Amino acid sequence: MTKIIDNAEAHRYEIYEGEIEDGAERAGLVEYHLHGNEIAFLHTEVDPKFAGKGLGSALARHVLDDARRAGRAVLPYCPFIRDWIARHPEYVDLVPGSHRERFQL
């Protein structure tokens, strides 16, 4: 089972593989910074032993959906998140129009 949590204290979303209660292993994360109504995604990583399972995409979709639900503007400084948005244009609207050129979106 895969579980994604917002570890707000550490300013990152974390994805776990397995049951949390049974000692699930952290498979990856997305670091972020909140400022007002904006969320800047800074870094994404997935442990190489979990590569090819779609966990990076699951993380990207989750963090962007969470930003949408919260009404936050997204600043995709992380190249993985930026490229993921470029491949999924239904998320481009989360990036303020005034910043899209900067992020090549």
PDB file of C-alpha atoms in Angstrom:
ATOM      1  CA  MET A   1       0.000   0.000   0.000  1.00  0.00           C
ATOM      2  CA  THR A   2       1.192   3.528  -0.794  1.00  0.00           C
ATOM      3  CA  LYS A   3       0.456   6.434   1.555  1.00  0.00           C
ATOM      4  CA  ILE A   4       1.271  10.142   1.100  1.00  0.00           C
ATOM      5  CA  ILE A   5       1.370  12.466   4.082  1.00  0.00           C
ATOM      6  CA  ASP A   6       2.067  16.179   4.520  1.00  0.00           C
ATOM      7  CA  ASN A   7       4.824  16.420   7.121  1.00  0.00           C
ATOM      8  CA  ALA A   8       4.202  20.134   7.682  1.00  0.00           C
ATOM      9  CA  GLU A   9       6.782  20.370  10.463  1.00  0.00           C
ATOM     10  CA  ALA A  10       9.507  19.240   8.035  1.00  0.00           C
ATOM     11  CA  HIS A  11       7.997  21.198   5.087  1.00  0.00           C
ATOM     12  CA  ARG A  12       7.658  18.157   2.889  1.00  0.00           C
ATOM     13  CA  TYR A  13       5.218  15.639   1.550  1.00  0.00           C
ATOM     14  CA  GLU A  14       6.363  12.073   2.085  1.00  0.00           C
ATOM     15  CA  ILE A  15       5.339   8.909   0.267  1.00  0.00           C
ATOM     16  CA  TYR A  16       5.489   5.589   2.073  1.00  0.00           C
ATOM     17  CA  GLU A  17       5.403   2.077   0.695  1.00  0.00           C
ATOM     18  CA  GLY A  18       3.662  -0.402   3.000  1.00  0.00           C
ATOM     19  CA  GLU A  19       1.490   0.023   6.064  1.00  0.00           C
ATOM     20  CA  ILE A  20       2.518   3.002   8.220  1.00  0.00           C
ATOM     21  CA  GLU A  21       1.504   1.138  11.382  1.00  0.00           C
ATOM     22  CA  ASP A  22       3.770  -1.779  10.432  1.00  0.00           C
ATOM     23  CA  GLY A  23       6.875   0.312   9.821  1.00  0.00           C
ATOM     24  CA  ALA A  24       6.355   1.454   6.227  1.00  0.00           C
ATOM     25  CA  GLU A  25       9.432   2.673   4.433  1.00  0.00           C
ATOM     26  CA  ARG A  26       9.661   6.245   3.182  1.00  0.00           C
ATOM     27  CA  ALA A  27      10.065   5.906  -0.570  1.00  0.00           C
ATOM     28  CA  GLY A  28      10.272   9.576  -1.523  1.00  0.00           C
ATOM     29  CA  LEU A  29       9.433  13.180  -0.761  1.00  0.00           C
ATOM     30  CA  VAL A  30       8.658  16.630  -2.129  1.00  0.00           C
ATOM     31  CA  GLU A  31      10.111  19.583  -0.210  1.00  0.00           C
ATOM     32  CA  TYR A  32       8.140  22.820  -0.205  1.00  0.00           C
ATOM     33  CA  HIS A  33       8.033  26.341   1.166  1.00  0.00           C
ATOM     34  CA  LEU A  34       4.791  28.146   1.977  1.00  0.00           C
ATOM     35  CA  HIS A  35       4.564  31.918   1.655  1.00  0.00           C
ATOM     36  CA  GLY A  36       1.148  33.496   1.970  1.00  0.00           C
ATOM     37  CA  ASN A  37      -1.111  31.870  -0.606  1.00  0.00           C
ATOM     38  CA  GLU A  38       1.788  30.383  -2.602  1.00  0.00           C
ATOM     39  CA  ILE A  39       3.501  27.033  -2.330  1.00  0.00           C
ATOM     40  CA  ALA A  40       6.948  26.669  -3.849  1.00  0.00           C
ATOM     41  CA  PHE A  41       7.999  23.118  -4.656  1.00  0.00           C
ATOM     42  CA  LEU A  42      11.757  22.940  -4.230  1.00  0.00           C
ATOM     43  CA  HIS A  43      12.920  19.351  -4.548  1.00  0.00           C
ATOM     44  CA  THR A  44      11.524  15.895  -5.312  1.00  0.00           C
ATOM     45  CA  GLU A  45      13.258  12.605  -4.754  1.00  0.00           C
ATOM     46  CA  VAL A  46      12.345   8.934  -4.902  1.00  0.00           C
ATOM     47  CA  ASP A  47      14.639   6.276  -3.458  1.00  0.00           C
ATOM     48  CA  PRO A  48      16.218   4.418  -6.409  1.00  0.00           C
ATOM     49  CA  LYS A  49      15.024   1.057  -5.085  1.00  0.00           C
ATOM     50  CA  PHE A  50      11.436   2.279  -5.681  1.00  0.00           C
ATOM     51  CA  ALA A  51      12.160   3.573  -9.204  1.00  0.00           C
ATOM     52  CA  GLY A  52       9.769   2.621 -11.974  1.00  0.00           C
ATOM     53  CA  LYS A  53       6.726   2.238  -9.717  1.00  0.00           C
ATOM     54  CA  GLY A  54       5.182   5.616 -10.568  1.00  0.00           C
ATOM     55  CA  LEU A  55       5.746   7.018  -7.086  1.00  0.00           C
ATOM     56  CA  GLY A  56       7.177  10.301  -8.389  1.00  0.00           C
ATOM     57  CA  SER A  57       4.072  10.838 -10.505  1.00  0.00           C
ATOM     58  CA  ALA A  58       1.815   9.886  -7.590  1.00  0.00           C
ATOM     59  CA  LEU A  59       3.608  12.463  -5.431  1.00  0.00           C
ATOM     60  CA  ALA A  60       3.365  15.174  -8.102  1.00  0.00           C
ATOM     61  CA  ARG A  61      -0.349  14.599  -8.650  1.00  0.00           C
ATOM     62  CA  HIS A  62      -1.018  14.538  -4.903  1.00  0.00           C
ATOM     63  CA  VAL A  63       0.876  17.740  -4.050  1.00  0.00           C
ATOM     64  CA  LEU A  64      -0.691  19.618  -6.969  1.00  0.00           C
ATOM     65  CA  ASP A  65      -4.190  18.392  -6.135  1.00  0.00           C
ATOM     66  CA  ASP A  66      -3.588  19.420  -2.524  1.00  0.00           C
ATOM     67  CA  ALA A  67      -2.490  22.900  -3.659  1.00  0.00           C
ATOM     68  CA  ARG A  68      -5.640  23.189  -5.792  1.00  0.00           C
ATOM     69  CA  ARG A  69      -7.894  22.158  -2.875  1.00  0.00           C
ATOM     70  CA  ALA A  70      -6.195  24.748  -0.645  1.00  0.00           C
ATOM     71  CA  GLY A  71      -6.493  27.474  -3.308  1.00  0.00           C
ATOM     72  CA  ARG A  72      -2.717  27.962  -3.449  1.00  0.00           C
ATOM     73  CA  ALA A  73      -0.671  29.243  -6.358  1.00  0.00           C
ATOM     74  CA  VAL A  74       2.160  26.885  -7.335  1.00  0.00           C
ATOM     75  CA  LEU A  75       5.757  27.919  -7.991  1.00  0.00           C
ATOM     76  CA  PRO A  76       7.463  24.815  -9.467  1.00  0.00           C
ATOM     77  CA  TYR A  77      11.162  25.468  -8.799  1.00  0.00           C
ATOM     78  CA  CYS A  78      11.731  21.705  -8.682  1.00  0.00           C
ATOM     79  CA  PRO A  79      12.524  20.487 -12.222  1.00  0.00           C
ATOM     80  CA  PHE A  80      10.580  17.247 -11.709  1.00  0.00           C
ATOM     81  CA  ILE A  81       7.379  19.054 -10.667  1.00  0.00           C
ATOM     82  CA  ARG A  82       7.849  21.659 -13.425  1.00  0.00           C
ATOM     83  CA  ASP A  83       8.286  18.953 -16.090  1.00  0.00           C
ATOM     84  CA  TRP A  84       5.341  16.987 -14.703  1.00  0.00           C
ATOM     85  CA  ILE A  85       3.103  20.061 -14.999  1.00  0.00           C
ATOM     86  CA  ALA A  86       4.324  20.592 -18.574  1.00  0.00           C
ATOM     87  CA  ARG A  87       3.259  17.016 -19.422  1.00  0.00           C
ATOM     88  CA  HIS A  88      -0.119  17.464 -17.670  1.00  0.00           C
ATOM     89  CA  PRO A  89      -1.476  20.803 -18.911  1.00  0.00           C
ATOM     90  CA  GLU A  90      -4.582  20.522 -16.728  1.00  0.00           C
ATOM     91  CA  TYR A  91      -2.305  21.685 -13.886  1.00  0.00           C
ATOM     92  CA  VAL A  92      -0.740  24.715 -15.620  1.00  0.00           C
ATOM     93  CA  ASP A  93      -3.496  26.958 -14.246  1.00  0.00           C
ATOM     94  CA  LEU A  94      -2.038  26.479 -10.746  1.00  0.00           C
ATOM     95  CA  VAL A  95       1.039  28.460 -11.800  1.00  0.00           C
ATOM     96  CA  PRO A  96       0.240  32.189 -11.841  1.00  0.00           C
ATOM     97  CA  GLY A  97       0.131  33.551 -15.387  1.00  0.00           C
ATOM     98  CA  SER A  98       2.801  36.108 -14.503  1.00  0.00           C
ATOM     99  CA  HIS A  99       5.224  33.261 -13.620  1.00  0.00           C
ATOM    100  CA  ARG A 100       4.565  30.776 -16.413  1.00  0.00           C
ATOM    101  CA  GLU A 101       7.211  32.144 -18.762  1.00  0.00           C
ATOM    102  CA  ARG A 102       9.780  32.012 -15.971  1.00  0.00           C
ATOM    103  CA  PHE A 103       9.011  28.296 -15.513  1.00  0.00           C
ATOM    104  CA  GLN A 104       8.679  27.707 -19.283  1.00  0.00           C
ATOM    105  CA  LEU A 105       5.014  26.720 -18.962  1.00  0.00           C
TER     106      LEU A 105
END
